[in-house]
Short mmCIF file of C-alpha atoms in Angstrom, two decimals:
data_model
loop_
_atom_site.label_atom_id
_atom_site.label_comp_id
_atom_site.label_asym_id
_atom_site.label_seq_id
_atom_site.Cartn_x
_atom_site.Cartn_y
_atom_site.Cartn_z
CA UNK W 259 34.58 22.95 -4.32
CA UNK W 260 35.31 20.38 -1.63
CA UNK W 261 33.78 17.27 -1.25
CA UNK W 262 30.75 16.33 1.29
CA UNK W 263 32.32 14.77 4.13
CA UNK W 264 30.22 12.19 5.74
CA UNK W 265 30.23 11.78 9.91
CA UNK W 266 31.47 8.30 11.21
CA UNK W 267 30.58 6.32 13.97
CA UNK W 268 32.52 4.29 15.50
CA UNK W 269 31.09 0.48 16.45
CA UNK W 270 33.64 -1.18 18.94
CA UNK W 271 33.18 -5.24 19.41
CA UNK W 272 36.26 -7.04 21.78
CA UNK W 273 38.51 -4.01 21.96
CA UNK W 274 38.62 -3.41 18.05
CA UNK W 275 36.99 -0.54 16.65
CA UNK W 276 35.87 0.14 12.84
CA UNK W 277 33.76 3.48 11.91
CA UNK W 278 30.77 3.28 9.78
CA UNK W 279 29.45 6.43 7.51
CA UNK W 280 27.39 5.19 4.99
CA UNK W 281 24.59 2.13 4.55
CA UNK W 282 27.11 0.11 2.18
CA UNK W 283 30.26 0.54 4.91
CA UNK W 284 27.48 -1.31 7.75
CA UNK W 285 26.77 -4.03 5.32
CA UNK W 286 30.41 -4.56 4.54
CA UNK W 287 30.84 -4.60 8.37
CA UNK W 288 27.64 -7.10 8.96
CA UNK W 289 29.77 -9.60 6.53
CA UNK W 290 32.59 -9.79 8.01
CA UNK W 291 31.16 -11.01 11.30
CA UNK W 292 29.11 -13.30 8.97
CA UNK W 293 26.05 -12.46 10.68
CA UNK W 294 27.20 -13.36 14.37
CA UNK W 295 27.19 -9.85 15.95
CA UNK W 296 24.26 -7.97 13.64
CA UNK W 297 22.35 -7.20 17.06
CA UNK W 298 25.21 -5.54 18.86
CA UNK W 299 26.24 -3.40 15.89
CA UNK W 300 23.23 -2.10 15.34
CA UNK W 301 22.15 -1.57 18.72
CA UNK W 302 25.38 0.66 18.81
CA UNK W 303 24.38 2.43 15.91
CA UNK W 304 20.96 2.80 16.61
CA UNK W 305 21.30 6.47 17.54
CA UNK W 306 22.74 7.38 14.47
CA UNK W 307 20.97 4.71 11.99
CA UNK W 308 18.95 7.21 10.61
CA UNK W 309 22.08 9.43 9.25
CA UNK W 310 23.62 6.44 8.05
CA UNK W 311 20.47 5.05 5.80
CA UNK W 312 19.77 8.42 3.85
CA UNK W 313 18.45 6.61 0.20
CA UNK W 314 15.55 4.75 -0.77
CA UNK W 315 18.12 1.86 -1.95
CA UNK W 316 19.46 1.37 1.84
CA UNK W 317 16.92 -0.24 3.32
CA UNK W 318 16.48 -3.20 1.64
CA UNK W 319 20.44 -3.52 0.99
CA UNK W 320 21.12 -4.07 4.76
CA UNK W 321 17.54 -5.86 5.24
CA UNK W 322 18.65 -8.79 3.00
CA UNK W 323 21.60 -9.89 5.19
CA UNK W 324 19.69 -9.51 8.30
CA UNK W 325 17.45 -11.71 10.33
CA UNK W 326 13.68 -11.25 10.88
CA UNK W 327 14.20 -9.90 14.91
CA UNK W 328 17.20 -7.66 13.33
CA UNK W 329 15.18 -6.46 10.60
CA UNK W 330 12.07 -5.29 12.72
CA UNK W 331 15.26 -3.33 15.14
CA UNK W 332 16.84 -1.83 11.79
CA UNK W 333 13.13 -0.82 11.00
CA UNK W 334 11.87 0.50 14.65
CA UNK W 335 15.36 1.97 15.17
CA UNK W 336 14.46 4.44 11.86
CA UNK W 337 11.54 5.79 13.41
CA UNK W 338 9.88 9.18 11.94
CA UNK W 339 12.91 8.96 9.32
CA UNK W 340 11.67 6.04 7.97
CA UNK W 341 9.30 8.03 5.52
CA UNK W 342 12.64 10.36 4.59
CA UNK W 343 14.66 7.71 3.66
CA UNK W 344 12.03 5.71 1.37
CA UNK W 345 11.23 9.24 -0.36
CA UNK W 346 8.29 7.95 -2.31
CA UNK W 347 5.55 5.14 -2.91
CA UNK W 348 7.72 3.45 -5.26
CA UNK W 349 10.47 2.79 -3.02
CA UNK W 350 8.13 1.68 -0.17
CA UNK W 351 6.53 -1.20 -2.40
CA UNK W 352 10.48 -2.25 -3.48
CA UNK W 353 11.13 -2.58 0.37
CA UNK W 354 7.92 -4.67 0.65
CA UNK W 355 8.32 -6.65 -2.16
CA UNK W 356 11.91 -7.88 -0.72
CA UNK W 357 10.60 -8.72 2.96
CA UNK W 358 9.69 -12.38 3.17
CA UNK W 359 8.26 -12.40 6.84
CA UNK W 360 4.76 -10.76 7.32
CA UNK W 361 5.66 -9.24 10.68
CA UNK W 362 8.48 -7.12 9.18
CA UNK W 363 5.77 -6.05 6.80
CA UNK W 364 3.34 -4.75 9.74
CA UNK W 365 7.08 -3.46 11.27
CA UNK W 366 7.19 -0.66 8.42
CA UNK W 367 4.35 0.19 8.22
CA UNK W 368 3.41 0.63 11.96
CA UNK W 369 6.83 2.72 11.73
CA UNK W 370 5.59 4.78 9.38
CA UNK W 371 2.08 5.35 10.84
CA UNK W 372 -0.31 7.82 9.64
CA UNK W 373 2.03 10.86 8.71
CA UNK W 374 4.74 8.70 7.26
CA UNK W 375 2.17 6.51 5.31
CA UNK W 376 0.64 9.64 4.04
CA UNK W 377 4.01 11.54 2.72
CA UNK W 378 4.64 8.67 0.56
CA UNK W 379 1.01 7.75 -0.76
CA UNK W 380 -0.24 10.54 -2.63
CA UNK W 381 -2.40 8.81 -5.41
CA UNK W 382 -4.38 5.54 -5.92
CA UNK W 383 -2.08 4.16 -7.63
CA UNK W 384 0.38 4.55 -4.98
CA UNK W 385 -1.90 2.90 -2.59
CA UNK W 386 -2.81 -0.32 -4.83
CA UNK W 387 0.90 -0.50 -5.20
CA UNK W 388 1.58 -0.36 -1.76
CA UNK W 389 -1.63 -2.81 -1.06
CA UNK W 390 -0.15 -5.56 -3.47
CA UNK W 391 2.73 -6.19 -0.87
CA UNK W 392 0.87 -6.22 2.50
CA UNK W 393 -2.01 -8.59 2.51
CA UNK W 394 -4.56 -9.84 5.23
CA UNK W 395 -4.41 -8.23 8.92
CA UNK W 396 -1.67 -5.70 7.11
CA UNK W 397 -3.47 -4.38 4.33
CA UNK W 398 -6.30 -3.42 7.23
CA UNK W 399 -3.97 -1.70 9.14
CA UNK W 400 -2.22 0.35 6.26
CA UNK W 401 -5.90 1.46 5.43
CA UNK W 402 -6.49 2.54 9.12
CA UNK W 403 -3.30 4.05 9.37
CA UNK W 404 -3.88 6.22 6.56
CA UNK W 405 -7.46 6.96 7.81
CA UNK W 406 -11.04 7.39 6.45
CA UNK W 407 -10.53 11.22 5.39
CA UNK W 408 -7.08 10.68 3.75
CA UNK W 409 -8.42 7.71 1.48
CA UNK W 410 -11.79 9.53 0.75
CA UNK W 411 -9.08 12.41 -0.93
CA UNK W 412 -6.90 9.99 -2.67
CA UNK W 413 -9.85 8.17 -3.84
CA UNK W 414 -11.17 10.05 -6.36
CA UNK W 415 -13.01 8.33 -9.12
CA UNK W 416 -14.31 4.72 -9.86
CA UNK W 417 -11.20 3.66 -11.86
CA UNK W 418 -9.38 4.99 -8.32
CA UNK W 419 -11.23 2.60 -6.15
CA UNK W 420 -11.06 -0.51 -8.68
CA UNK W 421 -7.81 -0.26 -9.06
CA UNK W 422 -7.31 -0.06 -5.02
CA UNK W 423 -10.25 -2.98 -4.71
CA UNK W 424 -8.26 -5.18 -6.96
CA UNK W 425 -4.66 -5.09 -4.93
CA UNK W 426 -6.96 -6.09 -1.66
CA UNK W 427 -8.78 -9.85 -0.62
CA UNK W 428 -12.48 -9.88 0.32
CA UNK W 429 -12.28 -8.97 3.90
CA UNK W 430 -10.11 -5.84 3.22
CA UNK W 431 -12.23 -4.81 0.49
CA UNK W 432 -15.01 -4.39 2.71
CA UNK W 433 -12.70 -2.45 5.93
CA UNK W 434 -12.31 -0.02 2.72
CA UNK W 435 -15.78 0.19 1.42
CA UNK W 436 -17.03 0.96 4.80
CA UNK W 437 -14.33 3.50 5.78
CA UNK W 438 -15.36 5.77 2.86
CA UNK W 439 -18.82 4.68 2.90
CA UNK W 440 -21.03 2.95 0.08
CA UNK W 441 -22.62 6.19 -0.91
CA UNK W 442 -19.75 7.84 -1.51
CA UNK W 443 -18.88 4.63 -3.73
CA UNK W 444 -22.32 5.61 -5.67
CA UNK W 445 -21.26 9.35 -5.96
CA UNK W 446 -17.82 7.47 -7.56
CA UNK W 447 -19.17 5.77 -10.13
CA UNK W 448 -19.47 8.08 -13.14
CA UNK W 449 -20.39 5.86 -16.04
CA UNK W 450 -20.60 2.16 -17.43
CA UNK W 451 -16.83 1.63 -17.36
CA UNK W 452 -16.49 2.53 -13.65
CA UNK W 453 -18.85 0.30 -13.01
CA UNK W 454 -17.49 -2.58 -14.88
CA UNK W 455 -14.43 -2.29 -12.67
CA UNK W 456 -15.91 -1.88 -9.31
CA UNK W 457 -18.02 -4.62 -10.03
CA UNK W 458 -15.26 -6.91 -11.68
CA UNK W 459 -13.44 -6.60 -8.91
CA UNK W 460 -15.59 -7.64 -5.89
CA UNK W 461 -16.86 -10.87 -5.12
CA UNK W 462 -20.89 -11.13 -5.21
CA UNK W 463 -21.51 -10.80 -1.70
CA UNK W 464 -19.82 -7.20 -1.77
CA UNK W 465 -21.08 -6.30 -5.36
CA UNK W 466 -24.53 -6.82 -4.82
CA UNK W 467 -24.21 -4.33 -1.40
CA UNK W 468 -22.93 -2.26 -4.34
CA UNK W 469 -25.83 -2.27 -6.50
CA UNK W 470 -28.39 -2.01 -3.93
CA UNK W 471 -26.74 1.66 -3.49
CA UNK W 472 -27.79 2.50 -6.58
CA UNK W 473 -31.78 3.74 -7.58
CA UNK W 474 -33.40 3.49 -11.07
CA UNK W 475 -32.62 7.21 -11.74
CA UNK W 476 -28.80 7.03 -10.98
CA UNK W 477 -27.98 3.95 -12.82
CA UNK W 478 -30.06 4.94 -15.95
CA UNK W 479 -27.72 8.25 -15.93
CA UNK W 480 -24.68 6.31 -15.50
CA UNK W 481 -25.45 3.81 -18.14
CA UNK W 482 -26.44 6.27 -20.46
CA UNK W 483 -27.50 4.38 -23.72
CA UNK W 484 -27.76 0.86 -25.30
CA UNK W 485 -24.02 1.23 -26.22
CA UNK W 486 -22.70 1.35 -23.25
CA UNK W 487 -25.42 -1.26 -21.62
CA UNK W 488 -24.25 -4.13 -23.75
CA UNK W 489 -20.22 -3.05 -22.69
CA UNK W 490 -21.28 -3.54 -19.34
CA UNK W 491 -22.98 -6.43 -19.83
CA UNK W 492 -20.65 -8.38 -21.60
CA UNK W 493 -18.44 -7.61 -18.69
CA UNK W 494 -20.19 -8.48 -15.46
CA UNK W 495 -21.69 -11.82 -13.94
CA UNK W 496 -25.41 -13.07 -14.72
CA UNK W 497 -26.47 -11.97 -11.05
CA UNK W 498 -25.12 -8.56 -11.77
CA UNK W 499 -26.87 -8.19 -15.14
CA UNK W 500 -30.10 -10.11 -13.30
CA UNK W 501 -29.88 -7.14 -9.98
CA UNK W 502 -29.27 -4.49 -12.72
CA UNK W 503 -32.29 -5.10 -15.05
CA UNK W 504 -34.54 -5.52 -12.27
CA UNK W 505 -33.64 -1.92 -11.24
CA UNK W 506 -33.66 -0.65 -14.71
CA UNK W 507 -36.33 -2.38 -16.26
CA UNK W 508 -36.24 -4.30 -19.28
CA UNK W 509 -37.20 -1.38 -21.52
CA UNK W 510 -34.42 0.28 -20.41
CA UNK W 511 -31.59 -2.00 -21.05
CA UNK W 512 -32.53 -3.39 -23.90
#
């Protein structure tokens, strides 16, 4: 059977002309004009940049030899292909994880938006991996991008929203807790263990909102017996334990 025979484009600079196919024939190209003309080629090959980077491993191959500016026009320039070429999660927290500049960051995903962000992230764990690499204002937007509903679906139990609590700083922990909504958080929070986590991994401003969602009845089904009271106690703060027994009664978790 014959081989796949890629299209070329052709980049011309002073009268020369060379013809690109692939991702690893435009970073060859990039290095021999040792960075001097990275704008003009791609702004030639804009149009076609999105049948040149086809794999998840393109990306961040041409992103290393470029420039902060270039890399948010390599980026942009992808568009709604963006999503295609990165194929999954993984692949979008390896580009992440390789951009230095935080406004490259807020670049993909903005280029991604809602549909693109939502083709790749299609767990909790995706999303806390994805979280690790975007901190502050970016984290905030990746969580509005993918919108209320969507995390609401991909958040499914407590161990879910721990592990996506954990991957975020305070102020983004509470732009999530308020998208899905503390009382959802409750209806989360199945037994001591999910607990522990949620409340492990917010600061005591947040947790105590947390608690306060919580009546006598609820938390005495979720902690279940003296067993599992004394596991969650030997893993949350003294103003937990304090908020908890006064809500429980001492009887109760003793």
């Amino acid at each position: 059977m014959a081989g796949i025979t890629l299209a070329r484009y052709p980049v011309r600079l002073d009268g020369e002309s060379a013809d690109v196919g692939d991702a690893e024939e435009l970073v060859v190209l990039l290095d021999v004009l040792n960075g001097r003309r990275d704008r003009e080629v791609l702004t030639q090959l804009r149009p076609h940049l999105p049948q040149i980077i086809r794999r998840p491993s393109d990306l961040p191959l041409l992103m290393r030899g470029l420039g902060r500016d270039d890399q948010i026009f390599l980026v942009e320039a992808m568009g709604d292909s963006l999503a295609d070429a990165l194929q999954t999660a993984r692949h979008l927290r390896e580009l992440l994880a390789t951009i230095a500049e935080p406004q490259v960051r807020l670049s993909v995903i903005d280029t991604l938006g809602g549909p693109g962000l939502r083709k790749l992230i299609v767990s909790a764990r995706d999303l806390s991996g994805a979280l690790e690499w975007t901190y502050a204002q970016r984290s905030r937007r990746l969580l509005e991008l993918l919108g209320a509903d969507y995390l609401r679906r991909l958040i499914r139990h407590g161990d879910d929203l721990a592990l996506t609590l954990n991957a975020l700083a305070e102020e983004a922990q509470s732009a999530l807790l308020d998208s899905i909504g503390f009382a959802r958080v409750a209806e989360l929070t199945r037994d001591a263990r999910d607990l522990a986590l949620l409340l492990r991994a917010l600061p005591p401003t947040i947790s105590a909102t947390l608690l306060d969602q919580f009546d006598r009845r609820q938390l005495v089904e979720i902690i279940g017996d003296r067993r599992a009271w004394l596991y969650l106690y030997n893993r949350i703060r003294p103003d937990e334990a304090t908020q908890l027994l006064a809500r429980l009664g001492a009887d109760n978790a003793l």
